[in-house]
mmCIF file of C-alpha atoms and ligand atoms in Angstrom:
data_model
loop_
_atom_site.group_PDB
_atom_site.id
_atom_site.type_symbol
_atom_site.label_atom_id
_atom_site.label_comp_id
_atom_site.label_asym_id
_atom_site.label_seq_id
_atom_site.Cartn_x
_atom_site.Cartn_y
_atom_site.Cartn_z
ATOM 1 C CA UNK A 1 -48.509 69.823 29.343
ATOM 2 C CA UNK A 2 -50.591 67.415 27.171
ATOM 3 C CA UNK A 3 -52.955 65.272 29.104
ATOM 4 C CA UNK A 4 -55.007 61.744 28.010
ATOM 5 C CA UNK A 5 -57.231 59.562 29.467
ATOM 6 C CA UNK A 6 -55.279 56.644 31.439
ATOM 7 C CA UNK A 7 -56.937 53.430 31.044
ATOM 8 C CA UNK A 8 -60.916 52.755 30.631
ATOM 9 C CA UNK A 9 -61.864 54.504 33.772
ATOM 10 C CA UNK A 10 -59.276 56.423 34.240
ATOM 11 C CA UNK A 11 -58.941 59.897 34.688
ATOM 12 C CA UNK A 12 -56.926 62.624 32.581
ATOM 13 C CA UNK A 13 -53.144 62.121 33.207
ATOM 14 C CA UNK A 14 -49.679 64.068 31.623
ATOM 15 C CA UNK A 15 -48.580 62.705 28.519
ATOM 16 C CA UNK A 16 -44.778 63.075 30.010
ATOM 17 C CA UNK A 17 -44.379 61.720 33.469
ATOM 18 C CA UNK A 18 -41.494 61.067 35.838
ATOM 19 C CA UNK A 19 -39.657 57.762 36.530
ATOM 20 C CA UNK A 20 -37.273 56.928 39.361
ATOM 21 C CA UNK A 21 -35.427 53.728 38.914
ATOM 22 C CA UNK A 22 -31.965 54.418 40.088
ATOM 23 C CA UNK A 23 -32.728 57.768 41.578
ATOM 24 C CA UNK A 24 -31.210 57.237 44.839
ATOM 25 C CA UNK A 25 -28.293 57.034 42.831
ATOM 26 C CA UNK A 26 -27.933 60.931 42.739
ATOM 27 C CA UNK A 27 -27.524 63.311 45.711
ATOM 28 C CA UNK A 28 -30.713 62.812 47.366
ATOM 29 C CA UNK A 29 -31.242 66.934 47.285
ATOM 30 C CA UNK A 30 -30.845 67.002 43.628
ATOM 31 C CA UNK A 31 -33.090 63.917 43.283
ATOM 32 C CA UNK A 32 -35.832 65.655 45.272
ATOM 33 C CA UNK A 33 -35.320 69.237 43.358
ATOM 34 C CA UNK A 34 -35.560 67.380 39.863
ATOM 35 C CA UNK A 35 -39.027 65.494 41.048
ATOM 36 C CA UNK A 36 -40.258 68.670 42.803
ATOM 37 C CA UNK A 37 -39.437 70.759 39.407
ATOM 38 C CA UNK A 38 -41.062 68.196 37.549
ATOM 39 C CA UNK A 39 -44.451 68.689 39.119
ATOM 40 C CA UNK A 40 -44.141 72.167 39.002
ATOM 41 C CA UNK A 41 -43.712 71.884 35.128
ATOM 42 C CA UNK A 42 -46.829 69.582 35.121
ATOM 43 C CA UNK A 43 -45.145 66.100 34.982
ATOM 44 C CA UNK A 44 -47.513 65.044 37.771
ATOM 45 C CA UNK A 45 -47.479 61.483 36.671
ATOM 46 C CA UNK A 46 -45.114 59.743 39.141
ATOM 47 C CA UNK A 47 -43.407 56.226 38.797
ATOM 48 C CA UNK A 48 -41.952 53.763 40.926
ATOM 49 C CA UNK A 49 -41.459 50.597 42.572
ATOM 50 C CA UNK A 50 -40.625 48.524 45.344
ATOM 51 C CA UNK A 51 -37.709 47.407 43.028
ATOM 52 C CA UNK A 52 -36.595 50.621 42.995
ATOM 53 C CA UNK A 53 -35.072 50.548 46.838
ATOM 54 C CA UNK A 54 -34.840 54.078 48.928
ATOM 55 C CA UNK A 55 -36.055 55.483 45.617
ATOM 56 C CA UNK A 56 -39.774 55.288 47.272
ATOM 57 C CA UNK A 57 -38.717 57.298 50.331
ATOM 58 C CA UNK A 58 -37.231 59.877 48.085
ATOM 59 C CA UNK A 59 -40.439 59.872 46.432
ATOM 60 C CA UNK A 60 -42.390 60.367 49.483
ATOM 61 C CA UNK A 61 -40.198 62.964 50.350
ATOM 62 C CA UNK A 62 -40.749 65.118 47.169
ATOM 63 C CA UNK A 63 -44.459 64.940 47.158
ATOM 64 C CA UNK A 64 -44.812 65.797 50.779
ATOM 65 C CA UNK A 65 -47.406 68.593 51.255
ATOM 66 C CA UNK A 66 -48.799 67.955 46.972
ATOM 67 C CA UNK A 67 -50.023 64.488 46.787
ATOM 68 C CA UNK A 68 -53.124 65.575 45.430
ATOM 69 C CA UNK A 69 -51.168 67.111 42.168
ATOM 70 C CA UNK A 70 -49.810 64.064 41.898
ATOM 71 C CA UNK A 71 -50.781 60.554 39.928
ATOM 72 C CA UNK A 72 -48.956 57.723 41.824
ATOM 73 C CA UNK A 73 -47.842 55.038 40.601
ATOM 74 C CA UNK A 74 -45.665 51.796 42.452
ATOM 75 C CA UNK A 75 -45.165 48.330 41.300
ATOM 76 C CA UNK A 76 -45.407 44.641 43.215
ATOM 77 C CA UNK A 77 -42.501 42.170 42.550
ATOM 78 C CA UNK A 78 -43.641 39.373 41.086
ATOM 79 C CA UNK A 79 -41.830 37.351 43.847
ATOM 80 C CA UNK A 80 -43.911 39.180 46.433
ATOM 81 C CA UNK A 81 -47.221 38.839 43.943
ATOM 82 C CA UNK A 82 -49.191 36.184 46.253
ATOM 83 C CA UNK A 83 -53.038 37.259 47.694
ATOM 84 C CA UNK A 84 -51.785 38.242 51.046
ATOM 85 C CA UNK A 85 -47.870 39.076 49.746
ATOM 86 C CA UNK A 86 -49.241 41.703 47.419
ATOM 87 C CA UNK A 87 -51.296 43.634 49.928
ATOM 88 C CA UNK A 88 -48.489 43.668 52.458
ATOM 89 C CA UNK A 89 -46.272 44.971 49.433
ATOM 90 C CA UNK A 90 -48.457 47.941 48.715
ATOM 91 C CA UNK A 91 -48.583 48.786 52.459
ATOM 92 C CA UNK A 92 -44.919 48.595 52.784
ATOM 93 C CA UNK A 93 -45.067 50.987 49.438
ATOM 94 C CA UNK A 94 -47.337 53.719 50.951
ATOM 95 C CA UNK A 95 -45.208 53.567 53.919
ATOM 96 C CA UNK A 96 -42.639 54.474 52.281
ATOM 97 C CA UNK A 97 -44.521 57.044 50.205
ATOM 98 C CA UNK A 98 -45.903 58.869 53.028
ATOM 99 C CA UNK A 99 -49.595 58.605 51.795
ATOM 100 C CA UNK A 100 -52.432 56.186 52.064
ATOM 101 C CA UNK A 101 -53.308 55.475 48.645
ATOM 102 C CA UNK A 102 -51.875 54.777 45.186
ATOM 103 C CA UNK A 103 -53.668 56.227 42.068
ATOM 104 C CA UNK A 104 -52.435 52.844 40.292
ATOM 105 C CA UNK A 105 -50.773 49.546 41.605
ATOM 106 C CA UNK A 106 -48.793 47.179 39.014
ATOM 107 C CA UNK A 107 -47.365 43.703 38.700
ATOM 108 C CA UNK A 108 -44.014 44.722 37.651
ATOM 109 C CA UNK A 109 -43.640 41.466 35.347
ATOM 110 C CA UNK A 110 -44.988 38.185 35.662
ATOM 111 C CA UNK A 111 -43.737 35.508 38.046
ATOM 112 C CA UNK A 112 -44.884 32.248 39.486
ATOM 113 C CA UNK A 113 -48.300 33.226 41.058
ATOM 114 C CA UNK A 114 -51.131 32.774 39.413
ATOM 115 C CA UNK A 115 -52.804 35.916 38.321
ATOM 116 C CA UNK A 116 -55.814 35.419 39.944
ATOM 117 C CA UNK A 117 -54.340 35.576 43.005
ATOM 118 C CA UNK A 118 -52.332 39.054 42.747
ATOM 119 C CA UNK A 119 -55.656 40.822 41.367
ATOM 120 C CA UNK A 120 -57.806 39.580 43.906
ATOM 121 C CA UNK A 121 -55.208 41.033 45.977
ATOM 122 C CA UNK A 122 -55.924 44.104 43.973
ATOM 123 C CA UNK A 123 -59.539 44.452 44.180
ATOM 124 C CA UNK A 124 -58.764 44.012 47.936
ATOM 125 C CA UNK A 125 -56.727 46.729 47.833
ATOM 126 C CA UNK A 126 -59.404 48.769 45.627
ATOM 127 C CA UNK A 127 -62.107 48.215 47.897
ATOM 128 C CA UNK A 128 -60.087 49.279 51.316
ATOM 129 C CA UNK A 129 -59.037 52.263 49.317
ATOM 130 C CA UNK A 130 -55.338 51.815 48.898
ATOM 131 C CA UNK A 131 -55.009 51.723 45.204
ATOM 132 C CA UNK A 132 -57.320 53.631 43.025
ATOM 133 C CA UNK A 133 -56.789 51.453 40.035
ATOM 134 C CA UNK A 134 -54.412 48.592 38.760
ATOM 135 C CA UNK A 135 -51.653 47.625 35.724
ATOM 136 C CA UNK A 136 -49.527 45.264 34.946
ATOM 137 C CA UNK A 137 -45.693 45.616 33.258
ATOM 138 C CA UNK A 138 -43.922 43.706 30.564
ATOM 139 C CA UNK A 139 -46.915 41.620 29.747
ATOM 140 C CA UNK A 140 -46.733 40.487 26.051
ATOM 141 C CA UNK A 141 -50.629 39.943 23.883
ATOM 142 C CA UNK A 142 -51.026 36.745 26.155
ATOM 143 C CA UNK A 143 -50.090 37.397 29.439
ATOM 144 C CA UNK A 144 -52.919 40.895 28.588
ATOM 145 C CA UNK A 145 -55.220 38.174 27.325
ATOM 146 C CA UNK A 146 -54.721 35.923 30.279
ATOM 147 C CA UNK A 147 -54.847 39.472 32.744
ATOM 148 C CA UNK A 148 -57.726 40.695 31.245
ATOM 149 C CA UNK A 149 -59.718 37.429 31.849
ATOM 150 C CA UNK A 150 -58.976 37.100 35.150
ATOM 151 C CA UNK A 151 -59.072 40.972 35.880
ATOM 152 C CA UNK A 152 -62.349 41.613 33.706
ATOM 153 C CA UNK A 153 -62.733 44.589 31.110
ATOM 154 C CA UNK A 154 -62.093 47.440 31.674
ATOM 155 C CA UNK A 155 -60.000 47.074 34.599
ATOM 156 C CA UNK A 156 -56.297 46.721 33.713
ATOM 157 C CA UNK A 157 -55.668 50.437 33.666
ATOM 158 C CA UNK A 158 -51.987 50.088 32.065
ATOM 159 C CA UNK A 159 -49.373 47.953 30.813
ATOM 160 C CA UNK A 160 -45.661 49.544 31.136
ATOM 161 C CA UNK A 161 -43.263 48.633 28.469
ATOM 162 C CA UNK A 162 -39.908 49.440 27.312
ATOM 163 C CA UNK A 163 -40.346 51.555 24.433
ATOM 164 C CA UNK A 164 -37.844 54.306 22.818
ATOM 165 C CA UNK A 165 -36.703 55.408 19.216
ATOM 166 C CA UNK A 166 -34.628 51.988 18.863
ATOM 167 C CA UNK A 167 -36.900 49.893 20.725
ATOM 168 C CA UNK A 168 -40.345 49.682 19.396
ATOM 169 C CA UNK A 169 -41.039 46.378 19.424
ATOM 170 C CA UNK A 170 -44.904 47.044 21.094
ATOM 171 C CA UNK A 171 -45.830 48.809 17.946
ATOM 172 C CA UNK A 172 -46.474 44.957 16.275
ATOM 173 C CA UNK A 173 -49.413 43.985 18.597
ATOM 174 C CA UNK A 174 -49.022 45.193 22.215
ATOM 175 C CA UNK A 175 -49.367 48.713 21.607
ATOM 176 C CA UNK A 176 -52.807 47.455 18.927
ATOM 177 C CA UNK A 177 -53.919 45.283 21.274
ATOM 178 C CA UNK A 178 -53.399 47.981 24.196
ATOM 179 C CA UNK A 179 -55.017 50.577 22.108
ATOM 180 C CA UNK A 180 -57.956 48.445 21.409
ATOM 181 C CA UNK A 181 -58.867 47.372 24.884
ATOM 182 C CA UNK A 182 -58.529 50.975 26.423
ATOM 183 C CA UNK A 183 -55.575 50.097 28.375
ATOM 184 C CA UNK A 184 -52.410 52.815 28.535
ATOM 185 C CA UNK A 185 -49.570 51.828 27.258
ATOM 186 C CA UNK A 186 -46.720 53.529 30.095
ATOM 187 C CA UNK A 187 -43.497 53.798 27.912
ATOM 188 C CA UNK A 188 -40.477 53.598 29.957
ATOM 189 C CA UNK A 189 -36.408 53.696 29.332
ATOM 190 C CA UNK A 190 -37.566 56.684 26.855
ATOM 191 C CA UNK A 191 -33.769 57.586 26.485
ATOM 192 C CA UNK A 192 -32.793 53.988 26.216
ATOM 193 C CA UNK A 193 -31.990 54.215 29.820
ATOM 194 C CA UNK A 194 -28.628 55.773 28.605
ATOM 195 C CA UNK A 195 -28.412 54.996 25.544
ATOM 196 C CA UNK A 196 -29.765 58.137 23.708
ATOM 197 C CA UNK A 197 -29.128 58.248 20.248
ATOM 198 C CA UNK A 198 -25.760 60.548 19.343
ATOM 199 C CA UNK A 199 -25.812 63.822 17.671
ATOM 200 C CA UNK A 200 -23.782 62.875 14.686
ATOM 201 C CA UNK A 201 -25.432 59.700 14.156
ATOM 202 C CA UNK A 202 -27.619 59.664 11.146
ATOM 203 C CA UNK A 203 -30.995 59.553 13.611
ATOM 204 C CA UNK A 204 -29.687 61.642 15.832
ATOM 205 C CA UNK A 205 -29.500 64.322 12.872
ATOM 206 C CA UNK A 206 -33.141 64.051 12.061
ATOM 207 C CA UNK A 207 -34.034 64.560 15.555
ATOM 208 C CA UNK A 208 -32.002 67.618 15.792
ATOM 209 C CA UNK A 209 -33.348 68.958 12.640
ATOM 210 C CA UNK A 210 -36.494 68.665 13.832
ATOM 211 C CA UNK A 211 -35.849 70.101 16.881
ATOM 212 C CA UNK A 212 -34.170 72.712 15.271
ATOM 213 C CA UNK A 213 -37.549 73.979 13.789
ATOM 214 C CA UNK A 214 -39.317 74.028 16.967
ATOM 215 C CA UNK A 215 -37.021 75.592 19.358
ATOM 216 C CA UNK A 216 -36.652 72.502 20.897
ATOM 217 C CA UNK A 217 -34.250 69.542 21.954
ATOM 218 C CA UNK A 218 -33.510 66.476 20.546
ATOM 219 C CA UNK A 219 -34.869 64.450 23.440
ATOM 220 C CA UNK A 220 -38.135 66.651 23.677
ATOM 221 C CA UNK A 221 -38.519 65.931 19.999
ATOM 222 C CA UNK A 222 -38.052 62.084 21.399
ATOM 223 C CA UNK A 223 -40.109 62.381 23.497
ATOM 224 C CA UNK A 224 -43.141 64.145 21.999
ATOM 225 C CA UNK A 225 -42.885 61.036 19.162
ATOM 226 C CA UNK A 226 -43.263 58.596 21.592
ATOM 227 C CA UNK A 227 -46.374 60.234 23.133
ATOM 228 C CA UNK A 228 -47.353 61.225 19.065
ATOM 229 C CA UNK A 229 -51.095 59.195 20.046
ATOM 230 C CA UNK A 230 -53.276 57.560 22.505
ATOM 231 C CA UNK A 231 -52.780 55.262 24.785
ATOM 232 C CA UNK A 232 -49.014 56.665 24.802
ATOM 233 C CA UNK A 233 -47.242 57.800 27.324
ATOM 234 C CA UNK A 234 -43.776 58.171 28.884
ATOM 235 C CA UNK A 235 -41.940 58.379 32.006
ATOM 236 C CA UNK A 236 -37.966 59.970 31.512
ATOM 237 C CA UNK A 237 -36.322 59.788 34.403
ATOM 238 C CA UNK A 238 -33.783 62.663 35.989
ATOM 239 C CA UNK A 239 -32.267 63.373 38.938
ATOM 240 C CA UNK A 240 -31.135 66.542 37.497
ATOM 241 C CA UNK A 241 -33.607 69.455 37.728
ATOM 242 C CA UNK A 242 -32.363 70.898 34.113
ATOM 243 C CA UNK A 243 -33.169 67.064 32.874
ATOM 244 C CA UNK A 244 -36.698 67.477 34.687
ATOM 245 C CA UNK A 245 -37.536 71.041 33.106
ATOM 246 C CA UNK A 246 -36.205 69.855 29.840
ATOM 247 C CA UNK A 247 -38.134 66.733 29.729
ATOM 248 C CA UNK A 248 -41.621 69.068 30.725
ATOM 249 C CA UNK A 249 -41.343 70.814 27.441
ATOM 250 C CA UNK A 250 -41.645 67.505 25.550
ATOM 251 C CA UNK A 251 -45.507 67.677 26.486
ATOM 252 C CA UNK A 252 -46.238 70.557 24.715
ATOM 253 C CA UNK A 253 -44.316 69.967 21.334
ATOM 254 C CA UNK A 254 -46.727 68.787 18.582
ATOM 255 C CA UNK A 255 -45.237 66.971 15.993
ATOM 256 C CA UNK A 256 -46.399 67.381 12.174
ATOM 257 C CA UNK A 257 -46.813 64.286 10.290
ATOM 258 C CA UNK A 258 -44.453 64.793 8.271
ATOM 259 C CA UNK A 259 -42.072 65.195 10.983
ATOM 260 C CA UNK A 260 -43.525 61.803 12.607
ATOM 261 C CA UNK A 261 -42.772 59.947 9.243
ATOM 262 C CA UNK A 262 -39.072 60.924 8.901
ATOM 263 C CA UNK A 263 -38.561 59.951 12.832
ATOM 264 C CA UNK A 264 -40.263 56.693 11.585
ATOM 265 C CA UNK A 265 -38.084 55.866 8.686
ATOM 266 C CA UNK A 266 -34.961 57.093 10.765
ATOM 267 C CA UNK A 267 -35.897 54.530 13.851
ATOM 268 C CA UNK A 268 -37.182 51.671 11.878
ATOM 269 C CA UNK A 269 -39.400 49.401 14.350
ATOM 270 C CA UNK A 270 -38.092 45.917 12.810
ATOM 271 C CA UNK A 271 -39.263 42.478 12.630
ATOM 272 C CA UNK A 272 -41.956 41.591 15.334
ATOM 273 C CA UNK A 273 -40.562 39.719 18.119
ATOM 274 C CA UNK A 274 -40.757 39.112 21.596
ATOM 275 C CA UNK A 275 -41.627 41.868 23.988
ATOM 276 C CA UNK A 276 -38.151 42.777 25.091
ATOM 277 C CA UNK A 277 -37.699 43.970 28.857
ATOM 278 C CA UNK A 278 -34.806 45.593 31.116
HETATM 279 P P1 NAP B 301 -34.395 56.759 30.866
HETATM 280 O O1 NAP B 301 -35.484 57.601 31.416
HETATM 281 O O2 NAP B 301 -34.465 56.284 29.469
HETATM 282 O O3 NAP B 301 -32.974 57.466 31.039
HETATM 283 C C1 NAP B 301 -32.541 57.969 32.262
HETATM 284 C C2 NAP B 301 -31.198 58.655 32.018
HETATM 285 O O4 NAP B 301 -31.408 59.776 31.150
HETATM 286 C C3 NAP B 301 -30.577 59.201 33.276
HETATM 287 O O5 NAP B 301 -29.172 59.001 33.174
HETATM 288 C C4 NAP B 301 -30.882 60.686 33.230
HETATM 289 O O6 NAP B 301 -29.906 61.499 33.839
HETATM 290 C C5 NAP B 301 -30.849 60.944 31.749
HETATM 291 N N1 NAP B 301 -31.674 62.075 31.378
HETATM 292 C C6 NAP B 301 -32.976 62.293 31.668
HETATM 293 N N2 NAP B 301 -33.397 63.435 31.139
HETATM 294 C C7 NAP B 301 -32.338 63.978 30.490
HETATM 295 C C8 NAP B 301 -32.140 65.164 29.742
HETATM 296 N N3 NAP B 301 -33.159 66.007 29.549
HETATM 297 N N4 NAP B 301 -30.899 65.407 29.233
HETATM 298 C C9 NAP B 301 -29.878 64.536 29.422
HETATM 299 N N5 NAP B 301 -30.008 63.394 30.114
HETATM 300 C C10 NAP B 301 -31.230 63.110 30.643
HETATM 301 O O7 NAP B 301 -34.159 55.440 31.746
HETATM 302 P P2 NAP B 301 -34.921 54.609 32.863
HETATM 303 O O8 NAP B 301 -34.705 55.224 34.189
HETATM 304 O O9 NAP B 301 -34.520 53.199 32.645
HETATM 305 O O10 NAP B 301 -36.479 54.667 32.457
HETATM 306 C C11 NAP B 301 -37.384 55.612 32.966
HETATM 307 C C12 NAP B 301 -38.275 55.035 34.039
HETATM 308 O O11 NAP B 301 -39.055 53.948 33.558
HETATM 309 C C13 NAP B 301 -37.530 54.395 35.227
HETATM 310 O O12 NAP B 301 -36.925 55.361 36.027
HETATM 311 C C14 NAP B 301 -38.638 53.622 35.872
HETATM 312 O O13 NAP B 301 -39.494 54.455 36.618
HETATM 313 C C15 NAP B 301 -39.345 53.059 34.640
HETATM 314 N N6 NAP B 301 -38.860 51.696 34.280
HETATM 315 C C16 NAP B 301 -39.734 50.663 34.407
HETATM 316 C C17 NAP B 301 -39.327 49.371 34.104
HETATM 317 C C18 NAP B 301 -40.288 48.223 34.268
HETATM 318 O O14 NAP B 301 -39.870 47.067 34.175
HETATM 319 N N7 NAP B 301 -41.542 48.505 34.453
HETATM 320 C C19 NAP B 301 -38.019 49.127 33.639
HETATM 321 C C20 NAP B 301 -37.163 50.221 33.476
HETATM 322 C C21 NAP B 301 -37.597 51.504 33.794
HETATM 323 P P3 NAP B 301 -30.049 62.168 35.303
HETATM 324 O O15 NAP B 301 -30.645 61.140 36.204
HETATM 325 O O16 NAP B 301 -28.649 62.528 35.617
HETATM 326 O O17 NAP B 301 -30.918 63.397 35.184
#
């Protein structure tokens, strides 16, 4: 497994993490297996949210007895984003996690409070030892601007965006600006949630072809693209355990450039425009 510096300060992270939206949605044993054989495989990167329901618990479950393998990651609602609403968020979080810090804490897009007030509820939080670092999600170039002013360099660790093969839309300035100002950009929906392009298609042929020469699947060939450079990474999620292992082998497929231009022509990034979301 691949690893890259996360953020300005940040330590070493895999390229290919684990995501967890909807995962309460599959039998919770299967759920567990498929984060457990993630970590094993060296996904250790681990996302979530207090969006994300009983998916936390489930969480907390699977990394019982191996937090330290893992990098931790849970999200504020923007509703609950206030100075003394976001630190009562995060506890409710690590409750629910079964552990007494985060390695990063995000805004999981913006809402009504003013940013100043949910990162001084984060520097709260960093100096009491709860969260090691702090990110934001869906924030376009201004809302990063705005962040980073308030926030100061160096310490918005990540911004997490939708990005996949027919969603690249960060590639006009978020993932430039990202890139420029040392923050990670934390790719999510890799398979377009579940919308992953078909074998037959005309992309979906290039992928396989590809794959085809490396041993490997079409999503891990997916995958590895969208991980092709820094600050990139990406966070599949499965609930199956056969999804999990098959996602780990994306982080150690290297992709020629040659192979990265012809996934490039086939998935066409299009006109800029807004930063879409889920
Ligand atoms: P995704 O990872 O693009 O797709 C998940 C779907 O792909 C599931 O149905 C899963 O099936 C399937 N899958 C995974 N690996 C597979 C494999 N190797 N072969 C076949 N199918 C496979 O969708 P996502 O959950 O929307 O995005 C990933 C994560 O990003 C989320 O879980 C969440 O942590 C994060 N996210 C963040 C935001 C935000 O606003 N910050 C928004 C959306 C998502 P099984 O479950 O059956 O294995």
């Amino acid at each position: 497994m691949q690893h890259r510096r996360f953020g300005s300060a940040g330590r070493d992270i895999s390229v290919v993490g684990q995501g967890t939206w909807y995962i309460d949605r599959a039998h919770r044993a299967s759920a567990i297996a498929a984060l457990r054989r993630g970590i094993d495989l060296g996904m250790t990167h681990i996302d979530t949210a207090e969006y994300y329901g009983e998916a936390e618990n489930i969480v907390g479950e699977a990394i019982a007895g191996r937090r330290d393998e893992v990098f931790l990651v849970s999200k504020v609602m923007p509703q609950n984003a206030s100075r003394a609403g976001t630190i009562a968020a995060c506890e409710k979080s690590l409750k629910r996690l079964r552990t007494d810090h985060l390695d990063c804490y995000l805004l999981h897009w913006r809402g009504a409070y003013p940013l100043a007030e949910t990162f001084a509820a984060f520097a709260t939080l960093k100096a009491s030892g709860k969260i090691f670092s702090c990110g934001v999600s869906n924030f376009d170039v201004a809302d990063l601007e705005e962040a980073e002013a308030v926030a100061g360099k160096g310490e918005i660790a990540c911004n997490q965006v939708l990005y996949h093969l027919q969603e690249r839309a960060i590639e006009h300035s978020v993932l430039p600006w990202c890139a420029a100002h040392s923050v990670a950009i934390v790719g999510y929906s890799p398979f377009g949630h579940d919308d992953f392009p078909q074998a037959a298609s005309k992309g979906g042929r290039v992928l396989q072809e590809i794959a085809g020469t490396h041993g490997a699947t079409a999503r891990q060939v997916a995958l590895a693209f969208l991980v092709r450079a820094a600050p990139l990474f990406t966070i599949p999620k499965a609930s199956a355990p056969e999804h999990a292992a098959e996602n780990a082998g994306a982080g150690d497929l290297r992709l020629s450039e040659t192979e990265i231009a012809r996934i490039d022509t086939a998935f066409p990034v299009g006109r800029p425009r807004a930063l879409p979301m889920l």
